[in-house]
mmCIF file of C-alpha atoms in Angstrom:
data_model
loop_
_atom_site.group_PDB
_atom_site.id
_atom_site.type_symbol
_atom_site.label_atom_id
_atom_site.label_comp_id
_atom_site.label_asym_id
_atom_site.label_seq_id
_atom_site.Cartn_x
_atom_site.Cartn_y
_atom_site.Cartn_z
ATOM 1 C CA UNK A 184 58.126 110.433 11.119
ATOM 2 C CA UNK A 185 61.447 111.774 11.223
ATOM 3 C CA UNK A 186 60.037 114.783 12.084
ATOM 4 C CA UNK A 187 58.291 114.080 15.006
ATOM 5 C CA UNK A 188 61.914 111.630 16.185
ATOM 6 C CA UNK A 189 63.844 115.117 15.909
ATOM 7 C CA UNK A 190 61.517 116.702 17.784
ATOM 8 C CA UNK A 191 61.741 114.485 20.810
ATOM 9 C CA UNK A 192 64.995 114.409 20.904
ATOM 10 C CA UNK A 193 65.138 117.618 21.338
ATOM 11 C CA UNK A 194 63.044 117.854 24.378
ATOM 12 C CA UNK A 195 64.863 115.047 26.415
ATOM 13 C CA UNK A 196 67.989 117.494 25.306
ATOM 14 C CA UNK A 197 66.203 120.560 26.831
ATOM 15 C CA UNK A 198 65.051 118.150 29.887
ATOM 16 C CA UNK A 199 68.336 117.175 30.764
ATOM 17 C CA UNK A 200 70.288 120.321 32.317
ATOM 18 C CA UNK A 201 67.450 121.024 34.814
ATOM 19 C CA UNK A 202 67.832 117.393 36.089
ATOM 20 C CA UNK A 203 71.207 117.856 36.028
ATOM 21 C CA UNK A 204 71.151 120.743 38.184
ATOM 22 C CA UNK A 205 68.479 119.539 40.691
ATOM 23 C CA UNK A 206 71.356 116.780 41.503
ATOM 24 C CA UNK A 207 73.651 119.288 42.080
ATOM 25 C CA UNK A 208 71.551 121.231 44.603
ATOM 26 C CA UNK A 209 72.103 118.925 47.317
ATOM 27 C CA UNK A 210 74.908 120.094 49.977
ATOM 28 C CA UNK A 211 78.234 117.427 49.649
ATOM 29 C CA UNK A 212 78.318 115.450 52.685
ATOM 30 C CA UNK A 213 80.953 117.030 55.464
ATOM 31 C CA UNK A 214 83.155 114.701 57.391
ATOM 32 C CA UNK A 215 83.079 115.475 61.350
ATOM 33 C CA UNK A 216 86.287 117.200 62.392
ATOM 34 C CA UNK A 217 88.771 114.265 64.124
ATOM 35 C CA UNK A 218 88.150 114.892 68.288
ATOM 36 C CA UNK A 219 91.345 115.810 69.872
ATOM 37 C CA UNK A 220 92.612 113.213 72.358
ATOM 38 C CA UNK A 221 92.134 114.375 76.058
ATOM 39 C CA UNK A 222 92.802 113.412 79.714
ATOM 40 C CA UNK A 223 89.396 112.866 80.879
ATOM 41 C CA UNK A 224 86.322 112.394 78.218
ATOM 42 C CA UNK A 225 86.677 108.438 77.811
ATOM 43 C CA UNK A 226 83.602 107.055 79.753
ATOM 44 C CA UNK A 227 81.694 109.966 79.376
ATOM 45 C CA UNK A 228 79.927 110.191 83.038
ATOM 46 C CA UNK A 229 80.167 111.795 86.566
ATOM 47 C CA UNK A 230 79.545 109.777 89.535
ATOM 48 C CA UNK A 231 80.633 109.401 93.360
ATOM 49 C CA UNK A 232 81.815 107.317 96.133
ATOM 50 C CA UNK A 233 82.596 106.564 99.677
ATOM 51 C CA UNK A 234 84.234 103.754 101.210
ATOM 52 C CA UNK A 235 85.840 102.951 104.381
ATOM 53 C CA UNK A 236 89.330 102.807 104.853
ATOM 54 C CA UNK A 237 91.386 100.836 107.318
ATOM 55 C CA UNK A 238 95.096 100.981 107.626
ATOM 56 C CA UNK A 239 97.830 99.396 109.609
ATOM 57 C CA UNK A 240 100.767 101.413 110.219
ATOM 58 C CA UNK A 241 103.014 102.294 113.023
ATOM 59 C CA UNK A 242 103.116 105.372 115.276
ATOM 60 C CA UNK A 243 105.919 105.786 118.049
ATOM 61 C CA UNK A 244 107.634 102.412 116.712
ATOM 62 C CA UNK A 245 104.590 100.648 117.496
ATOM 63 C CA UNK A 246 101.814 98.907 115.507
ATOM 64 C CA UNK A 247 98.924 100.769 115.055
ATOM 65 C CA UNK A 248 95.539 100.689 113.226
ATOM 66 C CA UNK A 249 94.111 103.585 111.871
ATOM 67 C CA UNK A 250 90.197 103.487 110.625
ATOM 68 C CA UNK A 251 88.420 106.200 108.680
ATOM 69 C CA UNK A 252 87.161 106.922 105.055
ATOM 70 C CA UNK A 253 87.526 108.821 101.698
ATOM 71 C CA UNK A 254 85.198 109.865 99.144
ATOM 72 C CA UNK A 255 83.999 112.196 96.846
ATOM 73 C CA UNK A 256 82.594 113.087 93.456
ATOM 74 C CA UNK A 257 83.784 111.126 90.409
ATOM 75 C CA UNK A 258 84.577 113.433 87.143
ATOM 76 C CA UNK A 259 84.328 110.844 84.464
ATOM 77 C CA UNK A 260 84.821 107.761 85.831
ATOM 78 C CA UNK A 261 88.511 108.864 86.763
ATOM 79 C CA UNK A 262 89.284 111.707 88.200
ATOM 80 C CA UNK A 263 87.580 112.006 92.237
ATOM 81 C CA UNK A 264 87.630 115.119 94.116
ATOM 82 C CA UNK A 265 86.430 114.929 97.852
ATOM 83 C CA UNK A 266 87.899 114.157 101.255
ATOM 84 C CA UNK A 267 88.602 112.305 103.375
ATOM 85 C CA UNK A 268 89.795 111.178 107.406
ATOM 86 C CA UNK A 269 91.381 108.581 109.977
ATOM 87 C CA UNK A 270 91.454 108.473 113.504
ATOM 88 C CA UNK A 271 94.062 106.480 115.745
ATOM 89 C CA UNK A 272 92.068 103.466 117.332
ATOM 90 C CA UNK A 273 95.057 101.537 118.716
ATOM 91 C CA UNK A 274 96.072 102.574 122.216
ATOM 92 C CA UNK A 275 99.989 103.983 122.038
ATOM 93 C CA UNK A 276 101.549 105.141 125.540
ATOM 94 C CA UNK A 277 102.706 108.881 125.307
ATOM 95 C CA UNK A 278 106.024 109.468 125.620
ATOM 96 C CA UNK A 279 108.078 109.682 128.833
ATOM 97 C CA UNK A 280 108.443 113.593 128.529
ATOM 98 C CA UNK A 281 104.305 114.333 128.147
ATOM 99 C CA UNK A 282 103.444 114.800 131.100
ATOM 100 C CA UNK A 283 104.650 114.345 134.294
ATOM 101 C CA UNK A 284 106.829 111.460 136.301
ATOM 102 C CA UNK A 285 104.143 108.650 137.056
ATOM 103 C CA UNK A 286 101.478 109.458 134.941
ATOM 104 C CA UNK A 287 99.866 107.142 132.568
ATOM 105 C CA UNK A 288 99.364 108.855 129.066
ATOM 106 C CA UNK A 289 98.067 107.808 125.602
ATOM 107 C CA UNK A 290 98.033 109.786 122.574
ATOM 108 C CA UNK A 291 95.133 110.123 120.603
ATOM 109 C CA UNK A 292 95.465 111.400 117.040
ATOM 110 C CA UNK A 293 93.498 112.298 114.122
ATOM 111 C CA UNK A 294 93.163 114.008 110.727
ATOM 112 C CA UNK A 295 91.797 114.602 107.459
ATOM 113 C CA UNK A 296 91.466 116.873 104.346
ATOM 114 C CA UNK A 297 90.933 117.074 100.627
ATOM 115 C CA UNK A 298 90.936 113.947 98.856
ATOM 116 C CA UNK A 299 92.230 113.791 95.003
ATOM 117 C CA UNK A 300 92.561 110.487 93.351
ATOM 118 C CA UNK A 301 92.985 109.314 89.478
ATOM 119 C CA UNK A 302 92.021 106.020 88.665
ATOM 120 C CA UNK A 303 93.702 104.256 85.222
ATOM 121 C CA UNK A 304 91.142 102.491 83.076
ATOM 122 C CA UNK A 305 88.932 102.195 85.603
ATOM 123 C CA UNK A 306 86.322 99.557 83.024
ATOM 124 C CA UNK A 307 89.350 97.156 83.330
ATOM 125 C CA UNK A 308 88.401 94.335 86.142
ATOM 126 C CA UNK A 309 91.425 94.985 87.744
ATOM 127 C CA UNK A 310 93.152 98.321 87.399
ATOM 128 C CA UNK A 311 95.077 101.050 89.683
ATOM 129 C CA UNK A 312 94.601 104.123 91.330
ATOM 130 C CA UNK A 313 96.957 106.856 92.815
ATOM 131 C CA UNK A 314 95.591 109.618 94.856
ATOM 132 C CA UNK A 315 96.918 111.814 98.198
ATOM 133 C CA UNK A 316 94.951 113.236 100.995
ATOM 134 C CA UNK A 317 96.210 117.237 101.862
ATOM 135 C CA UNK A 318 95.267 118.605 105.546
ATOM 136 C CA UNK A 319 95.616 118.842 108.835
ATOM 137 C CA UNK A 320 95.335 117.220 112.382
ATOM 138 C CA UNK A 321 96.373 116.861 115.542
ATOM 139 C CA UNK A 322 98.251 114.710 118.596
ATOM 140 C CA UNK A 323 96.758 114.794 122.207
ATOM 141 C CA UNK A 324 97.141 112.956 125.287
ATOM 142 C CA UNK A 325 94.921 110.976 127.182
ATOM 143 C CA UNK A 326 94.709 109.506 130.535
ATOM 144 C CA UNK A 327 94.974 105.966 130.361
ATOM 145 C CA UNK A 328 91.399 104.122 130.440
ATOM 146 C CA UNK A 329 89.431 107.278 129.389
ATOM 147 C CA UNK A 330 89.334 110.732 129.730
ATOM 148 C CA UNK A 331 91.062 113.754 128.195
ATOM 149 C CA UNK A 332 94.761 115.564 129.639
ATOM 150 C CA UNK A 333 94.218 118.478 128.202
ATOM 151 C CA UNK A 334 97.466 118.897 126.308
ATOM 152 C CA UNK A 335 98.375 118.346 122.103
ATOM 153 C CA UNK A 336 99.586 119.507 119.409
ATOM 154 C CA UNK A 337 98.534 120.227 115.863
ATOM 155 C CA UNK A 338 100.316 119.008 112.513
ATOM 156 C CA UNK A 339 100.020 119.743 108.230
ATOM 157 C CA UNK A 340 99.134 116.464 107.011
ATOM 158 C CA UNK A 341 99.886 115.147 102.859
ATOM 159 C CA UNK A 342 99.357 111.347 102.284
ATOM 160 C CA UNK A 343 99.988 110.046 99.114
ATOM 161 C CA UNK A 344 98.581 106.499 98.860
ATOM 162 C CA UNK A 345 98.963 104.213 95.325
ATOM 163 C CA UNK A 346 96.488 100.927 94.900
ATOM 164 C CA UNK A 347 95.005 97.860 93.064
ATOM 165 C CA UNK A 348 91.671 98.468 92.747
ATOM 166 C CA UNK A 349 89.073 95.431 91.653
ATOM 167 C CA UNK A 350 85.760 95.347 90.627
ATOM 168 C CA UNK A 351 83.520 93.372 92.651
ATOM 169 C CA UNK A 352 80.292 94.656 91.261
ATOM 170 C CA UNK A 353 78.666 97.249 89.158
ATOM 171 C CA UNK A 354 78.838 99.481 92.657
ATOM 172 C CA UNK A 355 81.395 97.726 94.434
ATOM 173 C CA UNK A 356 85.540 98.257 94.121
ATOM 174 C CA UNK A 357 88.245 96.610 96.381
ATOM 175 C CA UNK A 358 91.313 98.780 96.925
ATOM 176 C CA UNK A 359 94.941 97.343 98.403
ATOM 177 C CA UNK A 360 97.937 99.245 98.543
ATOM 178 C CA UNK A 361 99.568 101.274 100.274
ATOM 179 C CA UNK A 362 100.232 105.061 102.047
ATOM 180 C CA UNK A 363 102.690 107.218 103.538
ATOM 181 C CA UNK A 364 101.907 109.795 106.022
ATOM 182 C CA UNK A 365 103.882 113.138 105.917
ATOM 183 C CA UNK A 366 103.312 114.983 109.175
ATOM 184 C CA UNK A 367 104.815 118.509 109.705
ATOM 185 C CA UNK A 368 104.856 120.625 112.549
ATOM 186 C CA UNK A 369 103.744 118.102 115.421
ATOM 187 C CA UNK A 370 105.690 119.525 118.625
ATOM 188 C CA UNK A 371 104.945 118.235 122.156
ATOM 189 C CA UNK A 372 107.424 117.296 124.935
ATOM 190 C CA UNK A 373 109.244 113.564 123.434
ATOM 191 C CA UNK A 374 107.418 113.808 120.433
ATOM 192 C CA UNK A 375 108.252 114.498 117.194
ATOM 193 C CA UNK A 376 105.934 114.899 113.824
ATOM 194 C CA UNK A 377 108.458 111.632 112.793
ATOM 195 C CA UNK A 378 107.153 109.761 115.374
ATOM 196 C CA UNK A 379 103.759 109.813 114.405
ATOM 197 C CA UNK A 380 104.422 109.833 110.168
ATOM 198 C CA UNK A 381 105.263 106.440 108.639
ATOM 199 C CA UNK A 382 104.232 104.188 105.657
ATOM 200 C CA UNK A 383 100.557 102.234 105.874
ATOM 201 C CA UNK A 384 99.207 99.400 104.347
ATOM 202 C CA UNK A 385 95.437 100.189 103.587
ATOM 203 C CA UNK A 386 92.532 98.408 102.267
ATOM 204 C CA UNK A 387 89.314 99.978 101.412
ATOM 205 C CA UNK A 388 85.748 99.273 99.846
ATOM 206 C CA UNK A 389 84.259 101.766 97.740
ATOM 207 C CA UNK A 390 80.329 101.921 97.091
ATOM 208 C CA UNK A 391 78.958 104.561 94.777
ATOM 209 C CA UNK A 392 78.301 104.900 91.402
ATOM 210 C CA UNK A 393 81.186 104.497 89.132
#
């Protein structure tokens, strides 16, 4: 009897490495490297947008309205690249020196160009956004009632604009703020590119998928 009790203990002796090993065969479990923190990666998407724009502003000392539009493709839910334009829709009498004694002038103006805007936490119901339109455009005159001059100008364009954005919907944003128009290199007879720069206040409604 304690014969055969030697015996099997010695084969549950000679059992045991292999067992052992075959635990030790499977890999140890790797941790995933820590992701390094970056500017854009946090919603993890691409979209796009448009909205109209309308802004009130002032152009020869006089309140003006300016209506146009911006939009563009969305990089993440932040970052937009696109473009964007305004035209003058107010009517704003030409300066004495435009044309000649007696005539009845408006200025027409318009202008547009690349649009780049960042938008912080945009998942946030009410968050901001900065962004600034780079171009180009350009002042002309018109007769008074209709009908082109035949005279203008053309200007180098940057407006940065900064506002409160608010989410209406899943495709809907509200955006207040505000703008100021840089103009360079307007030249035409009583006109200068200050007289047609100045601050605006804007308000816009995006549509697009965010």
């Amino acid at each position: 009897m304690s014969h055969l009790l030697g015996s099997l203990a010695a084969s549950l002796l000679l059992l045991a490495p292999p067992a052992a090993l075959a635990q030790e065969e499977h890999p140890p479990t790797v941790k995933p490297e820590p992701e390094p923190e970056v500017l854009l990666g946090g919603t993890g998407h691409d979209g796009g947008w448009g909205a109209p724009v309308a802004e009130v502003t002032t152009v020869r000392d006089r309140a003006a309205v300016l209506l146009g539009g911006r939009g563009g493709w969305l990089l993440d839910g932040r970052l937009t690249l696109g473009g964007g334009g305004f035209a003058l829709v107010t009517p704003v009498p030409a300066p004495p020196g435009a044309g000649k004694p007696g005539e009845l002038l408006e200025l027409q103006m318009g202008y547009g160009g690349v649009w780049v805007e960042y938008t912080i936490s945009p998942l946030r119901l009410l968050h901001a956004s900065v962004g600034t339109l780079i171009g180009g455009g350009g002042v002309s005159l018109n007769w008074q009632g209709g009908g082109s001059y035949g005279s203008g100008t053309s200007f180098f364009v940057t407006e940065p604009a900064v506002v409160a954005e608010l989410n209406l919907a899943k495709h809907v944003r509200l955006d207040v703020g505000g703008a100021y128009r840089w103009i360079f290199g307007a030249r035409m007879a009583g006109l200068s590119s200050a007289d047609v720069a100045g601050f605006s206040a804007l308000v816009a409604v995006k549509f697009g998928k965010f």
